[in-house]
Amino acid sequence: MASPAAASRTSSNETSFSASPQELPPPPPPTSVAVVGSKASSPGPRLRPVSSQDALPTAAFYGPLDAKNPLLASFEKEIRELLGFVKKKKVLASTDEQKHEFHRRCSTTLFNIWTRYAPRLPSDYYKEKLLKVGDSLCQMKEYKLALLQCYGRYLQQFTTEFDENKADVNEFKTVFFPKGFGDETAGLTFHALSGKNLCNYQLLCDSDVNLQNKESVSQCLHILSSLRLIMQVALPQEHLCWIIFNGTIYIYTICRKLMIMGLASKALEYLLWASMCMESSVPLLSVRYLTWRTTLYSAVCQCHYDCQASIHGEAFARRALAKIDELRQLELMSSSQSQEESRVCYREATIKMAVMIFKRGVYESRRRSKVVFRPKIGLNVKEVQSMAWPRTVTERLLDEMFDSNASQFLAVLEALSDSNRRILQTGPFVSDEVELRDVVSELFMAGKELLIFSNVDIHGKLSFPKSSLLELMIEGKNVISVDMTVKFVKLAFTYEEWGLFKSAAGQLIHFLQTQEDPESKKTEKDLILLVAMEPLINTKKKKGLIFPLDNDKEGQSSVQSYLKQIACHDSFVKFYGYSEDIFHLASILHHCVCACPQVNELPEIVTDIIMFLWQKCKSGIQSMTVSRSDHAKLTQKISTNKWVYLLWQISEVIHCYKTEDVDIVVVAEVTLRMSEILESLGSPASWDLNAGPHTDELSGPPKGIPEILPILKKQPTEQLFYAYELLDKVIGKLNRSCMLSTLPNESSVIDHCYVKYSHDVDGDSYKPISANSFMMDLHLELIQAQHRIAVVLLYQLCIVYCFSKNNFIILFFLFDS
């Protein structure tokens, strides 16, 4: 999103976005309006029949068009009541039926208001009100209603056959601006076009949050093309500079989404366009908009780095730095004196561009020339760390380019960051050049030293200010913010600097436990999960090249006791002594996701840990063989099997956390395995028919076992109901995922199955089998499992009923036949 400073400068026309992947419905037939004279009974022949609606007088009939006009007052009152109803009832609607009824009622009410008042209101007033109501609905996140009943209704006055992808600028002007840009309605038309595009984008995100469908990406690019066309038309008109500014904000927001999804190559073109528009619009060249220009420049550089084109990223950063310097020179030549606000803007812009230059320059300056064949001796990291700053070439470069610890630390983070690498994709820096691996070590050394200089108090503990790193950087402070320190610790985990990671993470967790804000709690859970994950990755107990921070024994002990408290909170693990790291990690994950509902957004780390645990659990579950003939032994085996317990924890986590948006296959497989176990426990095939239905003796825990899984404490009917509901939920999610991940030719984007077959001449080869075969098979298994459980559940309920009526023999005969 745009920076807060930029967002606060947007005009009232730039409200929340809204968007819809659906096309607008065809416009209703125009309502015929009779011309009403000064007297209702004026003589003259009627050329056509007039309805009672047509005979109603317009607003001008009642006097001046002000707040005292009764027609306008009535119209405003109904609009206020509708918006109040939307704001109030939106919170109360919880179920799907209530939401559907709420949207139906709002849409019908607003449609009736427009239909009833539109012929009687002044045209300019009516059009402006359409857009204002649309903006209010967007702020309430009612994007579909705003699109269809406000922005779409305004645009219905123009042709509906216009294709923005195929049209040029002249055609666009002819369709939407036939009277030119000097017309009073030109601004309203630009407003409606922008609102339509942003409504479409928001509705697209609501339907496909991760842009899994190829068609969703195409619609995103279509929206970006439409915004670019609008800006291209408005660019020569200086009085329409607000269209350019708002358009750059919209483009940046959509492109950030594409960059997060790994589509930086598609976003680069539009971010470049937004940057050039800011440079080409004279009113936007002032210092007031410099911060926003710098944000766009940084996004373009980041796109280049994400596309592995670092040379272009550095070149664009140097060009942007030259543009910033040109603006500074122009301001110095002007009569106005430089003020504090200008100094802050220039300092922020210069530091951000310098960081982007450092991101590549710190590596490129150390590359060995190809004409030199003599191998260079690597850096002795342990000896260098005991020296005084600046100890390395990297630290001297930091001193030359930046003047504060905050800006130097930001440069270190950017140089180490790689958006194409996830946190749990651990490993050293991949390069055949020793010099580049030395640069990474030097960056970690510099980051650690800056952290010690800036944030370690006299007691050896880390303390952090409440200001953001950007504020500290602009003020030139030698202090580092907590969020940037957390990012540095996560990078140490990714690059396997285990000593630095564990020492810094322990102190950070100890500090974050004293904070009460939600962001601190989320960050605390992130670090706790990484600390629990470290023993499973660092199996050889390596420490890395960088020395750890000075040990804070109080903080380290408190963190370890806290982790043990979480892991031992589960009596099952505590009793059976499953102290292996993998079950320790699973217990902590279950606590962080399920026991802390206020912290439910840990997307990357939680998803990767679930995948890791499932790979470990799958083999254990497959190796478990239990005979279903003896229900007591079956229950005891399941209740004491650690892999079943791990499977239950994974199942609980994936249904508390929306992992189906990441990998629906894992969600389906876990649910299928869990339902099989519950089906085995609740199946009447293992009952003794002479003893009646499942008794409390069998449903309770086996002798000598004080605690079992919570699901095993339930009655067989409850277990079957639980399994049925899980399967029903996952089948619905799988249906939606298949719809999102299907290409226009009805083939899947993720399923590619091949089978081996032999030729008499060519020998063994491979050929593809039917598309979607894996997903289809998994889908079919889920449906079959749900059907089996439904039959068993009905059978069990019938048996219970017949026991109460003494008709068991007759019913059994019917089922057997």
Coordinates of N, CA and C in Angstrom, one line a residue, residues 698-816:
L698 N -16.0 -49.8 26.6 CA -15.2 -49.8 25.5 C -14.8 -48.3 25.0
S699 N -15.7 -47.4 25.3 CA -15.5 -46.1 24.8 C -14.5 -45.3 25.7
G700 N -14.3 -45.8 27.0 CA -13.4 -45.1 27.9 C -12.0 -45.5 27.6
P701 N -11.1 -44.8 28.3 CA -9.6 -45.1 28.0 C -9.3 -46.5 28.6
P702 N -8.3 -47.2 28.0 CA -7.9 -48.5 28.4 C -7.3 -48.4 29.8
K703 N -7.2 -49.5 30.5 CA -6.8 -49.5 31.9 C -5.3 -49.1 32.0
G704 N -5.0 -48.3 33.0 CA -3.6 -47.9 33.1 C -3.2 -46.7 32.3
I705 N -4.2 -46.1 31.5 CA -3.9 -45.0 30.7 C -4.7 -43.8 31.2
P706 N -4.1 -42.8 31.9 CA -4.9 -41.8 32.5 C -5.5 -40.8 31.4
E707 N -4.8 -40.6 30.3 CA -5.3 -39.6 29.4 C -5.1 -40.2 28.0
I708 N -6.1 -39.8 27.1 CA -6.1 -40.2 25.7 C -6.5 -39.0 24.9
L709 N -6.5 -39.2 23.6 CA -6.9 -38.1 22.7 C -8.3 -37.6 23.1
P710 N -8.5 -36.3 23.0 CA -9.9 -35.8 23.3 C -10.9 -36.4 22.4
I711 N -10.6 -36.6 21.1 CA -11.6 -37.2 20.2 C -12.0 -38.6 20.6
L712 N -11.1 -39.3 21.3 CA -11.4 -40.7 21.7 C -12.3 -40.8 22.9
K713 N -12.4 -39.6 23.6 CA -13.3 -39.6 24.8 C -14.8 -39.5 24.4
K714 N -15.0 -39.2 23.1 CA -16.4 -39.1 22.7 C -17.0 -40.4 22.3
Q715 N -18.3 -40.4 22.3 CA -19.1 -41.6 21.9 C -18.9 -41.9 20.4
P716 N -19.1 -43.1 20.0 CA -18.9 -43.5 18.5 C -19.8 -42.6 17.6
T717 N -21.0 -42.3 18.0 CA -21.8 -41.4 17.2 C -21.2 -40.0 17.0
E718 N -20.7 -39.5 18.1 CA -20.1 -38.2 18.0 C -18.8 -38.2 17.2
Q719 N -18.0 -39.3 17.3 CA -16.8 -39.5 16.4 C -17.2 -39.5 14.9
L720 N -18.3 -40.2 14.6 CA -18.7 -40.3 13.2 C -19.2 -39.0 12.7
F721 N -20.0 -38.3 13.6 CA -20.5 -37.0 13.2 C -19.3 -36.0 12.9
Y722 N -18.3 -36.1 13.8 CA -17.1 -35.2 13.6 C -16.4 -35.5 12.3
A723 N -16.2 -36.8 12.0 CA -15.6 -37.2 10.8 C -16.4 -36.8 9.5
Y724 N -17.7 -36.9 9.6 CA -18.6 -36.5 8.5 C -18.5 -35.0 8.2
E725 N -18.5 -34.2 9.3 CA -18.4 -32.8 9.2 C -17.0 -32.4 8.6
L726 N -15.9 -33.0 9.0 CA -14.6 -32.7 8.5 C -14.6 -33.0 7.0
L727 N -15.1 -34.2 6.6 CA -15.1 -34.5 5.2 C -15.9 -33.6 4.4
D728 N -17.1 -33.2 4.9 CA -18.0 -32.3 4.2 C -17.3 -31.0 3.9
K729 N -16.6 -30.5 5.0 CA -15.9 -29.2 4.9 C -14.8 -29.3 3.8
V730 N -14.0 -30.3 3.8 CA -12.9 -30.4 2.9 C -13.4 -30.7 1.5
I731 N -14.4 -31.4 1.3 CA -14.9 -31.6 -0.1 C -15.4 -30.3 -0.7
G732 N -16.0 -29.4 0.1 CA -16.4 -28.1 -0.4 C -15.1 -27.3 -0.7
K733 N -14.1 -27.4 0.1 CA -12.9 -26.6 -0.2 C -12.2 -27.1 -1.4
L734 N -12.2 -28.5 -1.6 CA -11.6 -29.1 -2.7 C -12.3 -28.7 -4.0
N735 N -13.6 -28.6 -3.9 CA -14.4 -28.2 -5.1 C -14.0 -26.7 -5.5
R736 N -13.9 -25.9 -4.5 CA -13.5 -24.5 -4.8 C -12.1 -24.4 -5.3
S737 N -11.2 -25.2 -4.7 CA -9.8 -25.2 -5.2 C -9.7 -25.7 -6.6
C738 N -10.4 -26.7 -7.0 CA -10.4 -27.3 -8.3 C -10.9 -26.2 -9.3
M739 N -11.9 -25.5 -8.9 CA -12.4 -24.4 -9.8 C -11.4 -23.3 -10.0
L740 N -10.7 -22.9 -8.9 CA -9.7 -21.9 -9.0 C -8.4 -22.3 -9.8
S741 N -8.1 -23.6 -9.7 CA -6.8 -24.0 -10.3 C -7.0 -24.7 -11.6
T742 N -8.2 -24.5 -12.3 CA -8.5 -25.1 -13.6 C -8.3 -24.0 -14.7
L743 N -7.6 -24.4 -15.7 CA -7.4 -23.5 -16.8 C -8.6 -23.5 -17.7
P744 N -8.7 -22.5 -18.7 CA -9.8 -22.4 -19.5 C -10.1 -23.7 -20.3
N745 N -9.1 -24.5 -20.6 CA -9.3 -25.7 -21.3 C -9.7 -26.9 -20.4
E746 N -10.1 -26.5 -19.1 CA -10.5 -27.5 -18.1 C -9.4 -28.5 -17.7
S747 N -8.2 -28.1 -17.9 CA -7.0 -28.9 -17.4 C -6.5 -28.2 -16.2
S748 N -5.9 -29.0 -15.3 CA -5.4 -28.5 -14.0 C -4.0 -27.9 -14.2
V749 N -3.7 -26.9 -13.4 CA -2.4 -26.3 -13.5 C -1.4 -27.0 -12.6
I750 N -1.8 -28.0 -11.8 CA -0.9 -28.6 -10.9 C -0.8 -30.1 -11.0
D751 N -1.7 -30.8 -11.7 CA -1.7 -32.2 -11.8 C -1.1 -32.6 -13.1
H752 N 0.1 -33.3 -13.0 CA 0.7 -33.8 -14.2 C 1.2 -35.2 -13.9
C753 N 0.4 -36.2 -14.3 CA 0.7 -37.6 -13.9 C 1.2 -38.3 -15.2
Y754 N 2.2 -39.2 -15.0 CA 2.8 -39.9 -16.1 C 2.9 -41.4 -15.6
V755 N 2.7 -42.3 -16.6 CA 2.8 -43.7 -16.3 C 3.9 -44.3 -17.3
K756 N 4.5 -45.4 -16.8 CA 5.6 -46.0 -17.6 C 5.0 -47.1 -18.5
Y757 N 5.4 -47.1 -19.7 CA 4.9 -48.1 -20.7 C 6.1 -48.5 -21.6
S758 N 6.0 -49.7 -22.2 CA 7.1 -50.2 -23.0 C 6.8 -50.3 -24.5
H759 N 7.8 -50.0 -25.3 CA 7.7 -50.2 -26.7 C 8.6 -51.4 -27.1
D760 N 8.2 -52.1 -28.2 CA 9.0 -53.2 -28.6 C 10.3 -52.7 -29.2
V761 N 10.3 -51.5 -29.8 CA 11.5 -50.9 -30.4 C 12.2 -49.9 -29.5
D762 N 11.5 -48.9 -29.0 CA 12.1 -47.8 -28.3 C 12.4 -48.1 -26.9
G763 N 11.8 -49.2 -26.3 CA 12.1 -49.5 -24.9 C 11.2 -48.7 -24.0
D764 N 11.6 -48.6 -22.8 CA 10.7 -47.9 -21.8 C 10.6 -46.4 -22.1
S765 N 9.4 -46.0 -21.8 CA 9.2 -44.5 -22.0 C 8.0 -44.1 -21.1
Y766 N 7.7 -42.9 -21.1 CA 6.6 -42.4 -20.2 C 5.6 -41.6 -21.1
K767 N 4.4 -41.7 -20.7 CA 3.3 -41.0 -21.4 C 2.3 -40.4 -20.3
P768 N 1.8 -39.3 -20.6 CA 0.8 -38.7 -19.6 C -0.5 -39.4 -19.7
I769 N -1.1 -39.5 -18.5 CA -2.5 -40.1 -18.4 C -3.5 -39.0 -18.3
S770 N -4.7 -39.4 -18.0 CA -5.8 -38.4 -18.0 C -5.5 -37.2 -17.1
A771 N -5.8 -36.0 -17.5 CA -5.6 -34.8 -16.7 C -6.4 -34.8 -15.4
N772 N -5.9 -34.2 -14.4 CA -6.5 -34.1 -13.1 C -6.7 -35.5 -12.4
S773 N -6.0 -36.5 -12.9 CA -6.2 -37.9 -12.3 C -6.0 -37.9 -10.8
F774 N -4.9 -37.3 -10.3 CA -4.6 -37.4 -8.9 C -5.7 -36.6 -8.1
M775 N -6.0 -35.4 -8.5 CA -7.0 -34.7 -7.8 C -8.4 -35.3 -7.9
M776 N -8.7 -35.9 -9.0 CA -10.0 -36.6 -9.2 C -10.0 -37.8 -8.2
D777 N -8.9 -38.6 -8.2 CA -8.9 -39.7 -7.3 C -9.1 -39.4 -5.9
L778 N -8.4 -38.3 -5.5 CA -8.4 -37.9 -4.1 C -9.9 -37.4 -3.8
H779 N -10.4 -36.6 -4.7 CA -11.8 -36.2 -4.5 C -12.8 -37.3 -4.4
L780 N -12.6 -38.3 -5.2 CA -13.5 -39.5 -5.1 C -13.3 -40.3 -3.8
E781 N -12.1 -40.4 -3.3 CA -11.9 -41.0 -2.0 C -12.6 -40.3 -0.9
L782 N -12.5 -39.0 -0.9 CA -13.2 -38.2 0.1 C -14.7 -38.4 0.1
I783 N -15.3 -38.4 -1.1 CA -16.7 -38.7 -1.3 C -17.1 -40.1 -0.8
Q784 N -16.3 -41.1 -1.2 CA -16.6 -42.4 -0.8 C -16.5 -42.6 0.7
A785 N -15.5 -41.9 1.3 CA -15.4 -42.0 2.8 C -16.6 -41.4 3.5
Q786 N -17.0 -40.2 3.0 CA -18.2 -39.6 3.5 C -19.4 -40.4 3.4
H787 N -19.6 -41.1 2.3 CA -20.7 -42.0 2.1 C -20.7 -43.1 3.0
R788 N -19.5 -43.8 3.2 CA -19.4 -44.9 4.1 C -19.8 -44.5 5.6
I789 N -19.2 -43.3 6.0 CA -19.5 -42.8 7.3 C -21.0 -42.5 7.5
A790 N -21.6 -42.0 6.5 CA -23.0 -41.6 6.5 C -23.9 -42.9 6.7
V791 N -23.5 -44.0 6.0 CA -24.2 -45.2 6.1 C -24.0 -45.8 7.5
V792 N -22.8 -45.8 8.0 CA -22.5 -46.4 9.3 C -23.3 -45.6 10.4
L793 N -23.3 -44.3 10.2 CA -23.9 -43.4 11.2 C -25.4 -43.7 11.2
L794 N -26.0 -43.8 10.0 CA -27.5 -44.1 10.0 C -27.7 -45.5 10.6
Y795 N -26.9 -46.4 10.3 CA -27.0 -47.8 10.8 C -26.9 -47.8 12.3
Q796 N -26.0 -47.0 12.9 CA -25.8 -47.0 14.3 C -27.0 -46.3 15.0
L797 N -27.5 -45.2 14.4 CA -28.7 -44.6 15.0 C -29.9 -45.5 14.9
C798 N -30.0 -46.3 13.9 CA -31.2 -47.2 13.8 C -31.1 -48.3 14.8
I799 N -29.8 -48.8 15.1 CA -29.6 -49.8 16.1 C -30.0 -49.3 17.5
V800 N -29.6 -48.1 17.8 CA -29.9 -47.5 19.1 C -31.4 -47.4 19.2
Y801 N -32.1 -47.0 18.1 CA -33.5 -46.8 18.2 C -34.2 -48.2 18.4
C802 N -33.7 -49.2 17.7 CA -34.4 -50.5 17.8 C -34.1 -51.2 19.1
F803 N -33.0 -50.9 19.8 CA -32.8 -51.4 21.1 C -33.8 -50.9 22.1
S804 N -34.2 -49.6 21.8 CA -35.2 -49.1 22.7 C -36.6 -49.6 22.4
K805 N -36.8 -50.2 21.2 CA -38.1 -50.7 20.9 C -38.2 -52.3 20.8
N806 N -37.0 -52.9 21.2 CA -37.0 -54.4 21.2 C -37.2 -55.0 19.9
N807 N -36.8 -54.3 18.8 CA -37.0 -54.8 17.4 C -35.7 -55.1 16.7
F808 N -34.6 -55.4 17.5 CA -33.3 -55.5 16.9 C -33.2 -56.6 15.9
I809 N -33.9 -57.8 16.1 CA -33.8 -59.0 15.2 C -34.4 -58.6 13.9
I810 N -35.6 -58.0 13.9 CA -36.2 -57.7 12.6 C -35.4 -56.7 11.8
L811 N -34.9 -55.7 12.5 CA -34.1 -54.7 11.8 C -32.8 -55.3 11.2
F812 N -32.2 -56.1 12.0 CA -30.9 -56.8 11.5 C -31.2 -57.6 10.3
F813 N -32.4 -58.3 10.3 CA -32.7 -59.1 9.1 C -32.9 -58.2 7.9
L814 N -33.5 -57.1 8.1 CA -33.7 -56.2 6.9 C -32.4 -55.7 6.4
F815 N -31.4 -55.3 7.3 CA -30.1 -54.8 6.9 C -29.3 -55.9 6.2
D816 N -29.5 -57.1 6.7 CA -28.7 -58.3 6.2 C -29.2 -58.6 4.8

